[in-house]
Short mmCIF file of C-alpha atoms in Angstrom, two decimals:
data_model
loop_
_atom_site.label_atom_id
_atom_site.label_comp_id
_atom_site.label_asym_id
_atom_site.label_seq_id
_atom_site.Cartn_x
_atom_site.Cartn_y
_atom_site.Cartn_z
CA MET P 1 16.77 1.67 -14.34
CA THR P 2 13.56 0.28 -12.82
CA ALA P 3 11.21 1.97 -15.05
CA LEU P 4 11.31 4.86 -17.68
CA GLU P 5 12.03 7.29 -15.76
CA VAL P 6 14.76 10.13 -16.89
CA HIS P 7 16.65 11.46 -13.74
CA THR P 8 19.99 12.62 -15.50
CA ASP P 9 20.74 15.80 -17.52
CA PRO P 10 21.92 14.95 -21.12
CA ALA P 11 24.35 17.39 -20.96
CA GLU P 12 25.91 15.48 -17.84
CA VAL P 13 26.76 12.48 -20.13
CA GLY P 14 27.91 14.45 -23.27
CA PHE P 15 24.46 15.14 -25.12
CA ASP P 16 23.35 18.41 -26.58
CA ALA P 17 19.75 18.21 -25.35
CA GLY P 18 18.79 20.39 -28.13
CA ARG P 19 20.45 18.38 -30.96
CA LEU P 20 18.86 15.18 -29.35
CA ALA P 21 15.43 16.56 -29.76
CA ARG P 22 15.95 16.16 -33.66
CA LEU P 23 15.49 12.56 -32.86
CA ASP P 24 11.82 12.83 -32.09
CA ARG P 25 10.91 15.28 -34.50
CA ARG P 26 11.94 13.33 -37.47
CA LEU P 27 10.35 10.49 -35.88
CA ALA P 28 7.25 12.14 -35.03
CA ARG P 29 7.13 13.24 -38.76
CA TRP P 30 6.35 10.14 -39.54
CA VAL P 31 3.54 9.39 -37.42
CA ASP P 32 1.85 13.00 -38.51
CA ASP P 33 2.82 11.82 -42.28
CA GLY P 34 0.44 8.49 -41.47
CA GLN P 35 3.31 6.48 -42.08
CA LEU P 36 3.81 5.19 -38.43
CA PRO P 37 0.94 4.37 -35.87
CA GLY P 38 3.13 5.47 -33.19
CA TYR P 39 6.64 4.89 -31.33
CA LEU P 40 8.64 4.88 -28.29
CA VAL P 41 12.36 5.51 -28.22
CA THR P 42 14.88 5.43 -25.45
CA VAL P 43 18.59 6.74 -25.14
CA ALA P 44 20.88 5.68 -22.59
CA ARG P 45 24.79 6.73 -21.67
CA ARG P 46 27.11 5.12 -19.41
CA GLY P 47 24.32 3.52 -17.89
CA HIS P 48 21.96 6.46 -17.26
CA LEU P 49 18.69 6.88 -19.31
CA VAL P 50 18.51 10.39 -20.62
CA HIS P 51 15.68 10.30 -22.86
CA VAL P 52 12.48 8.86 -23.67
CA GLY P 53 10.27 10.16 -26.71
CA SER P 54 7.00 8.90 -27.92
CA ALA P 55 4.30 9.86 -30.34
CA GLY P 56 1.25 8.64 -31.75
CA TYR P 57 -1.03 5.48 -30.62
CA ARG P 58 -0.51 2.00 -29.50
CA ASP P 59 -4.29 1.33 -31.31
CA VAL P 60 -5.18 4.26 -33.78
CA GLU P 61 -8.52 3.13 -34.21
CA ALA P 62 -9.46 2.83 -30.27
CA GLY P 63 -7.53 5.76 -29.79
CA LEU P 64 -5.23 4.60 -27.50
CA PRO P 65 -2.18 6.36 -27.21
CA VAL P 66 1.61 4.97 -26.68
CA GLU P 67 2.55 5.03 -23.10
CA ARG P 68 5.98 3.79 -21.33
CA ASP P 69 4.75 0.45 -20.17
CA THR P 70 3.01 -0.32 -23.61
CA ARG P 71 4.00 -3.98 -24.31
CA TRP P 72 5.25 -4.73 -27.73
CA ARG P 73 5.77 -7.90 -30.12
CA ILE P 74 9.75 -7.79 -30.20
CA TYR P 75 9.45 -10.48 -32.41
CA SER P 76 13.28 -11.15 -33.69
CA MET P 77 14.67 -9.27 -30.86
CA THR P 78 13.71 -12.34 -29.05
CA LYS P 79 16.97 -13.70 -30.59
CA PRO P 80 19.42 -12.04 -28.67
CA ILE P 81 17.85 -13.55 -25.44
CA THR P 82 17.87 -17.02 -26.52
CA SER P 83 21.47 -16.51 -27.88
CA VAL P 84 22.32 -15.37 -24.06
CA ALA P 85 20.62 -18.35 -22.81
CA ALA P 86 22.49 -20.79 -24.84
CA MET P 87 25.61 -19.15 -23.91
CA MET P 88 24.70 -19.24 -20.40
CA LEU P 89 24.80 -23.16 -20.75
CA TYR P 90 27.83 -22.93 -22.97
CA GLU P 91 29.70 -21.45 -19.79
CA GLU P 92 28.52 -24.33 -17.85
CA GLY P 93 30.07 -26.84 -20.13
CA ALA P 94 26.88 -28.00 -21.78
CA PHE P 95 28.51 -27.92 -25.25
CA GLU P 96 31.08 -26.72 -27.50
CA LEU P 97 30.42 -24.18 -29.98
CA SER P 98 31.82 -27.14 -32.62
CA ASP P 99 29.52 -29.73 -31.30
CA PRO P 100 27.16 -30.94 -33.72
CA ILE P 101 23.74 -30.30 -33.18
CA SER P 102 22.67 -33.93 -33.68
CA ARG P 103 24.07 -34.94 -30.82
CA TRP P 104 21.17 -33.46 -29.02
CA LEU P 105 18.43 -33.02 -32.08
CA PRO P 106 18.77 -36.55 -34.02
CA GLU P 107 16.56 -35.15 -36.54
CA PHE P 108 19.10 -33.23 -38.18
CA ALA P 109 21.82 -35.77 -38.75
CA GLU P 110 20.62 -36.79 -41.94
CA THR P 111 19.19 -33.35 -43.46
CA ARG P 112 19.79 -32.90 -47.24
CA VAL P 113 21.17 -30.12 -48.99
CA TYR P 114 19.52 -28.37 -51.80
CA VAL P 115 21.67 -28.19 -55.13
CA ALA P 116 19.26 -27.68 -57.97
CA GLY P 117 15.36 -28.01 -59.22
CA SER P 118 12.11 -26.68 -58.10
CA ALA P 119 10.35 -26.63 -54.59
CA GLN P 120 8.28 -29.46 -55.92
CA LYS P 121 11.47 -31.33 -57.67
CA PRO P 122 14.20 -30.50 -55.83
CA VAL P 123 17.76 -32.02 -56.62
CA THR P 124 19.60 -32.36 -53.47
CA ALA P 125 23.10 -33.88 -52.04
CA PRO P 126 24.11 -34.90 -48.09
CA GLN P 127 25.64 -32.69 -45.77
CA LEU P 128 29.46 -32.45 -46.12
CA GLU P 129 29.69 -30.69 -42.77
CA PRO P 130 27.07 -31.36 -39.88
CA ILE P 131 25.06 -28.40 -38.44
CA ARG P 132 27.19 -27.35 -35.79
CA VAL P 133 26.05 -24.76 -32.44
CA ARG P 134 27.97 -22.11 -33.76
CA HIS P 135 25.97 -21.92 -37.11
CA LEU P 136 22.75 -21.76 -34.94
CA LEU P 137 24.26 -18.55 -33.41
CA THR P 138 25.46 -17.20 -36.33
CA HIS P 139 22.93 -18.03 -39.28
CA THR P 140 25.31 -20.10 -41.26
CA SER P 141 23.38 -23.31 -40.85
CA GLY P 142 21.53 -23.21 -44.26
CA LEU P 143 18.25 -23.19 -42.37
CA THR P 144 16.00 -20.40 -43.99
CA TYR P 145 12.46 -18.62 -43.65
CA GLY P 146 9.49 -19.07 -45.52
CA PHE P 147 8.73 -15.43 -45.82
CA HIS P 148 11.84 -14.47 -47.61
CA HIS P 149 10.32 -15.77 -51.04
CA ALA P 150 13.70 -16.15 -52.71
CA THR P 151 14.50 -19.73 -53.16
CA PRO P 152 12.73 -22.95 -54.16
CA VAL P 153 13.51 -23.89 -49.92
CA ASP P 154 11.87 -20.85 -48.78
CA ALA P 155 8.68 -22.32 -50.85
CA MET P 156 9.12 -26.03 -49.46
CA TYR P 157 8.81 -23.89 -45.98
CA ARG P 158 5.78 -22.07 -46.88
CA ALA P 159 4.21 -25.38 -48.35
CA ALA P 160 5.02 -26.93 -44.97
CA GLY P 161 2.76 -24.24 -43.26
CA HIS P 162 6.31 -22.17 -42.04
CA GLU P 163 5.67 -18.44 -43.08
CA TRP P 164 4.76 -15.89 -40.67
CA GLY P 165 3.55 -18.92 -38.15
CA THR P 166 3.86 -22.52 -37.64
CA PRO P 167 1.25 -25.24 -38.41
CA ALA P 168 -1.25 -25.21 -35.40
CA GLY P 169 -0.20 -27.32 -32.54
CA ALA P 170 2.90 -28.08 -33.08
CA ASP P 171 5.47 -27.36 -30.39
CA SER P 172 9.09 -26.37 -30.84
CA ALA P 173 10.06 -30.64 -30.85
CA GLU P 174 7.59 -30.94 -33.81
CA VAL P 175 8.64 -27.74 -35.82
CA CYS P 176 12.20 -28.76 -35.58
CA ARG P 177 11.37 -32.32 -36.83
CA GLN P 178 9.54 -30.66 -39.79
CA TRP P 179 12.30 -28.54 -40.50
CA ALA P 180 14.42 -31.04 -40.70
CA ALA P 181 12.70 -32.68 -43.06
CA ILE P 182 13.10 -29.88 -45.36
CA PRO P 183 16.49 -29.45 -47.44
CA LEU P 184 19.01 -27.19 -46.25
CA LEU P 185 19.71 -24.10 -48.49
CA PHE P 186 23.35 -24.63 -48.22
CA GLN P 187 26.18 -26.56 -46.79
CA PRO P 188 26.38 -25.45 -43.25
CA GLY P 189 29.07 -22.96 -42.60
CA ALA P 190 28.96 -22.10 -46.01
CA GLU P 191 27.10 -19.09 -46.43
CA TRP P 192 25.03 -16.62 -44.09
CA ASN P 193 21.14 -16.67 -44.31
CA TYR P 194 18.35 -15.59 -42.08
CA GLY P 195 16.02 -18.21 -41.18
CA VAL P 196 14.75 -20.18 -38.19
CA SER P 197 18.27 -20.96 -36.79
CA THR P 198 17.46 -19.46 -33.52
CA ASP P 199 14.20 -21.19 -33.06
CA VAL P 200 16.55 -24.64 -33.27
CA LEU P 201 18.83 -22.78 -30.81
CA GLY P 202 15.95 -22.34 -28.47
CA ARG P 203 15.02 -26.17 -28.68
CA LEU P 204 18.42 -27.04 -28.08
CA VAL P 205 18.24 -24.96 -24.72
CA GLU P 206 15.12 -27.09 -23.98
CA VAL P 207 16.58 -30.36 -24.70
CA LEU P 208 20.16 -29.17 -22.59
CA SER P 209 18.21 -28.02 -19.57
CA GLY P 210 15.51 -30.15 -19.52
CA GLN P 211 13.00 -27.33 -19.34
CA PRO P 212 10.52 -25.75 -21.49
CA LEU P 213 12.09 -22.36 -22.83
CA ASP P 214 9.39 -20.19 -21.33
CA GLU P 215 10.49 -21.72 -17.81
CA PHE P 216 14.33 -21.59 -18.65
CA PHE P 217 13.96 -17.81 -19.76
CA GLU P 218 11.75 -16.60 -16.37
CA GLN P 219 14.20 -18.62 -13.96
CA ARG P 220 18.13 -18.07 -15.68
CA VAL P 221 17.14 -14.48 -17.63
CA LEU P 222 13.95 -12.99 -17.07
CA ARG P 223 13.39 -12.63 -13.45
CA PRO P 224 17.00 -12.39 -12.41
CA LEU P 225 16.93 -9.44 -14.72
CA GLY P 226 13.71 -7.86 -13.59
CA MET P 227 11.87 -7.94 -16.29
CA THR P 228 8.57 -8.65 -15.41
CA ASP P 229 6.70 -7.66 -18.33
CA THR P 230 8.35 -10.10 -20.96
CA SER P 231 6.59 -13.34 -22.08
CA PHE P 232 6.02 -15.70 -24.60
CA GLY P 233 2.46 -13.73 -25.78
CA LEU P 234 0.11 -12.16 -22.89
CA ARG P 235 -0.18 -14.19 -20.03
CA ASP P 236 -3.44 -15.04 -18.11
CA GLY P 237 -4.96 -11.72 -16.57
CA ASP P 238 -2.60 -9.59 -18.59
CA ASP P 239 -4.80 -6.64 -20.23
CA VAL P 240 -4.86 -6.97 -23.93
CA ASP P 241 -5.29 -3.15 -24.33
CA SER P 242 -1.54 -2.96 -22.96
CA LEU P 243 -0.75 -4.65 -26.30
CA ALA P 244 -0.15 -2.24 -29.12
CA ARG P 245 -1.80 -3.40 -32.33
CA LEU P 246 -0.30 -4.72 -35.18
CA TYR P 247 -0.16 -3.09 -38.33
CA ALA P 248 0.97 -3.67 -41.87
CA ALA P 249 2.37 -1.13 -44.48
CA VAL P 250 0.05 -0.13 -47.15
CA PRO P 251 2.08 -0.53 -50.63
CA GLY P 252 1.75 2.20 -52.71
CA GLN P 253 2.84 2.37 -56.47
CA PRO P 254 4.80 -0.27 -57.87
CA GLY P 255 8.33 0.47 -56.61
CA GLY P 256 7.24 3.31 -54.47
CA ALA P 257 7.09 4.08 -51.01
CA ALA P 258 3.93 3.02 -48.41
CA THR P 259 1.11 5.11 -48.51
CA GLY P 260 0.03 4.09 -44.96
CA PHE P 261 -0.98 1.69 -42.85
CA ALA P 262 -3.92 -0.96 -41.84
CA PRO P 263 -4.39 -3.15 -38.88
CA PHE P 264 -2.99 -6.78 -39.28
CA ASP P 265 -5.17 -8.71 -36.65
CA THR P 266 -5.03 -11.96 -38.06
CA MET P 267 -1.27 -12.13 -37.23
CA GLY P 268 -1.27 -9.72 -34.36
CA ALA P 269 -3.61 -11.99 -32.61
CA ALA P 270 -1.33 -14.73 -31.95
CA ALA P 271 0.56 -12.55 -29.03
CA HIS P 272 -2.71 -12.40 -27.02
CA SER P 273 -2.03 -15.50 -25.55
CA LYS P 274 0.50 -18.22 -24.92
CA PRO P 275 1.61 -20.12 -28.14
CA THR P 276 1.95 -23.84 -28.20
CA PHE P 277 5.59 -23.25 -30.04
CA LEU P 278 7.58 -21.31 -27.91
CA SER P 279 9.69 -19.54 -30.80
CA GLY P 280 13.23 -18.57 -29.61
CA GLY P 281 13.29 -16.42 -32.74
CA GLY P 282 10.56 -14.36 -32.36
CA GLY P 283 7.82 -15.12 -29.47
CA LEU P 284 8.26 -12.66 -27.19
CA VAL P 285 6.34 -9.85 -26.16
CA SER P 286 8.26 -6.95 -23.72
CA THR P 287 8.23 -3.14 -22.75
CA ALA P 288 10.72 -0.66 -23.30
CA ALA P 289 11.62 -0.78 -19.69
CA ASP P 290 12.22 -4.77 -19.46
CA TYR P 291 14.25 -4.68 -22.79
CA LEU P 292 16.39 -1.72 -21.49
CA ARG P 293 17.53 -4.16 -18.77
CA PHE P 294 18.45 -6.64 -21.23
CA ALA P 295 20.26 -4.44 -23.24
CA GLU P 296 22.34 -2.79 -20.23
CA LEU P 297 23.24 -6.42 -19.24
CA LEU P 298 24.93 -6.81 -22.66
CA ARG P 299 26.56 -3.29 -22.35
CA ARG P 300 27.97 -3.71 -18.48
CA GLY P 301 29.34 -7.29 -19.82
CA GLY P 302 26.85 -9.62 -18.56
CA SER P 303 26.18 -8.40 -14.96
CA TYR P 304 23.04 -6.02 -13.68
CA ASP P 305 22.02 -5.01 -10.52
CA GLY P 306 24.84 -6.93 -8.74
CA GLY P 307 23.59 -10.27 -10.66
CA ARG P 308 25.58 -11.96 -13.19
CA LEU P 309 24.32 -13.84 -16.33
CA LEU P 310 27.71 -14.12 -18.40
CA SER P 311 31.19 -13.30 -18.05
CA ALA P 312 32.39 -10.13 -19.68
CA ARG P 313 34.78 -12.25 -22.03
CA THR P 314 31.62 -14.14 -23.44
CA ILE P 315 29.76 -10.89 -23.83
CA ALA P 316 32.78 -9.60 -26.02
CA TYR P 317 33.44 -12.98 -28.01
CA MET P 318 29.54 -13.03 -28.86
CA THR P 319 29.74 -9.41 -30.09
CA ARG P 320 32.47 -9.71 -32.66
CA ASN P 321 32.45 -10.59 -36.04
CA HIS P 322 32.40 -14.52 -36.49
CA LEU P 323 31.96 -14.74 -40.26
CA PRO P 324 35.06 -16.33 -41.93
CA GLY P 325 37.61 -14.14 -43.33
CA ASP P 326 36.01 -11.17 -40.91
CA ALA P 327 33.68 -11.15 -43.93
CA ASP P 328 30.78 -8.95 -43.96
CA ILE P 329 26.91 -10.17 -44.54
CA GLU P 330 26.70 -8.58 -48.03
CA THR P 331 29.95 -10.55 -49.21
CA PHE P 332 29.01 -13.66 -47.02
CA GLY P 333 25.24 -13.94 -47.12
CA ARG P 334 22.34 -14.54 -49.36
CA PRO P 335 21.07 -10.93 -51.05
CA VAL P 336 17.54 -11.10 -48.58
CA PHE P 337 15.71 -7.73 -48.70
CA ALA P 338 16.73 -5.66 -45.35
CA GLU P 339 16.04 -2.28 -43.59
CA THR P 340 19.84 -1.46 -43.55
CA PRO P 341 22.36 -2.09 -45.78
CA LEU P 342 24.53 -5.25 -44.98
CA ARG P 343 27.83 -4.06 -46.31
CA GLY P 344 30.27 -3.25 -43.75
CA VAL P 345 28.20 -5.61 -41.17
CA GLY P 346 29.61 -8.83 -39.89
CA PHE P 347 27.58 -11.29 -37.47
CA GLY P 348 28.48 -12.47 -34.10
CA LEU P 349 26.53 -15.00 -31.78
CA GLY P 350 23.03 -13.82 -32.07
CA VAL P 351 23.97 -9.98 -33.02
CA SER P 352 24.99 -8.11 -36.05
CA VAL P 353 27.90 -6.22 -35.59
CA VAL P 354 29.61 -3.08 -37.64
CA ILE P 355 32.83 -3.75 -38.85
CA ASP P 356 33.39 -0.94 -41.33
CA PRO P 357 31.17 2.16 -40.72
CA VAL P 358 32.07 3.77 -43.75
CA ARG P 359 31.09 0.86 -46.11
CA TYR P 360 28.01 0.70 -43.80
CA GLY P 361 27.45 4.10 -44.91
CA VAL P 362 25.58 5.06 -41.12
CA LEU P 363 27.24 7.27 -38.91
CA THR P 364 28.26 4.91 -35.91
CA ASN P 365 31.28 2.97 -34.91
CA VAL P 366 33.18 -0.26 -35.17
CA GLY P 367 31.82 -2.92 -32.83
CA ASP P 368 28.24 -1.27 -32.62
CA TYR P 369 26.08 -4.66 -32.27
CA THR P 370 22.25 -4.55 -33.42
CA TRP P 371 19.14 -6.70 -33.89
CA GLY P 372 15.55 -5.92 -34.52
CA GLY P 373 12.32 -7.52 -35.26
CA ALA P 374 9.63 -7.74 -38.10
CA ALA P 375 7.49 -5.02 -36.66
CA SER P 376 10.43 -2.50 -36.72
CA THR P 377 11.56 -2.75 -33.45
CA VAL P 378 15.23 -2.68 -32.60
CA PHE P 379 17.99 -1.98 -30.30
CA TYR P 380 21.69 -1.28 -30.34
CA VAL P 381 24.77 -0.90 -28.18
CA ASP P 382 27.64 1.13 -29.18
CA PRO P 383 30.74 0.16 -26.76
CA VAL P 384 32.62 3.21 -28.03
CA GLU P 385 30.11 5.60 -26.77
CA ASP P 386 28.65 3.58 -24.09
CA LEU P 387 25.18 3.85 -25.67
CA THR P 388 22.36 2.04 -25.12
CA VAL P 389 19.24 2.75 -27.67
CA SER P 390 15.76 1.14 -28.53
CA PHE P 391 12.97 1.61 -30.60
CA TYR P 392 9.47 0.46 -30.54
CA THR P 393 6.52 0.24 -33.11
CA GLN P 394 4.39 -2.05 -34.72
CA LEU P 395 4.44 -2.10 -38.39
CA LEU P 396 5.14 -4.61 -40.93
CA PRO P 397 7.94 -5.29 -42.43
CA SER P 398 10.71 -3.46 -40.91
CA SER P 399 11.74 -2.24 -44.34
CA THR P 400 9.08 -0.05 -44.62
CA LEU P 401 11.23 2.69 -43.08
CA PRO P 402 14.46 3.57 -42.71
CA ILE P 403 14.19 3.83 -39.07
CA ARG P 404 17.34 1.99 -38.20
CA GLY P 405 19.99 4.17 -39.77
CA HIS P 406 17.95 7.58 -39.14
CA LEU P 407 18.39 6.32 -35.00
CA ARG P 408 22.37 6.46 -35.34
CA GLN P 409 22.66 9.33 -37.29
CA LEU P 410 20.29 11.40 -34.65
CA VAL P 411 21.75 10.02 -31.71
CA ASN P 412 25.37 10.61 -32.52
CA GLN P 413 24.79 13.95 -33.97
CA ALA P 414 23.97 14.87 -30.63
CA LEU P 415 26.86 13.74 -28.70
CA VAL P 416 29.40 16.52 -27.73
CA ASP P 417 31.62 14.82 -25.68
#
């Protein structure tokens, strides 16, 4: 899979081509209805790319269509890459999952834990359990995001300049110091909450490796995988027009669906150049062809094109549920708004994992693992069906349309073998 070229008849790997066409018809309807600017979707089985579909525009106002080499802000789809980078260091014996992160990031040794009160006058307590490396990988650290708008701790993040971005001029070392000065949402390991854990993990990779995160990625992950169009923001000489424009949904009536979208250039422009803060939680731009290589690395158990980044056993360990008692996120987690249900879904080391498809309410299999980005991008690997599927667009927030559930039901209904 050097490029997005389909060389395999879907029937050769168990797909009904006619039924698979339903996928594009459904996705294109959102484009035709003015709810989605454009999209690109890939479907591969047993290592063979069998479908690439697209419609609409990467820049509606300029009339630029979605193309196979369009670049996308993948936001939180950066997280699995950072998790793989960390686990490569784990395989070298750089740390144990139970190690307190304060061993390398001492600013987190005395971080307080929120108990009660307002953002202006919080009541806090000491940590009873230190933040450990596994807490970063599983989002059980007590760190959060300012954009949740759910708790006083979220408000403290926003007050410190951490909502959809970070303070100007602050690098990864500085933003970690700032986060460490804000109380944790809960005692480490006590709950699941989506937050900046993977950004802190990215800083840990830097400290352990002695390299900036972009250099580690380039030398250890991207170049070995042939991911030549993946970087933290556009690089010098990159064509800005190759990067899809970022859009935000335009709300409809209160409680109703979005009625359309509008450009969100104030946020989108951040990806036009390399940022000061190399966000391991959301800083990469990529192409569908590049990310397919990464997804295939996972599906193939840590190797790709003859090279090996991780052992198959490590990938298997990462993609099982690590929440205590095999709980799902809905039971163990904070009630943050998400596009897909959190029931029946656990969390591994860097990816969510389906543990009960019936409870999840989506046509899929136990062990399906996935993660998506804020602008509605997503990928998943289904080890039972030997599938890798990815979807790209640039629409905020990711909860605007039920894309992720539709991908699974429409891909899986097309399987006949």
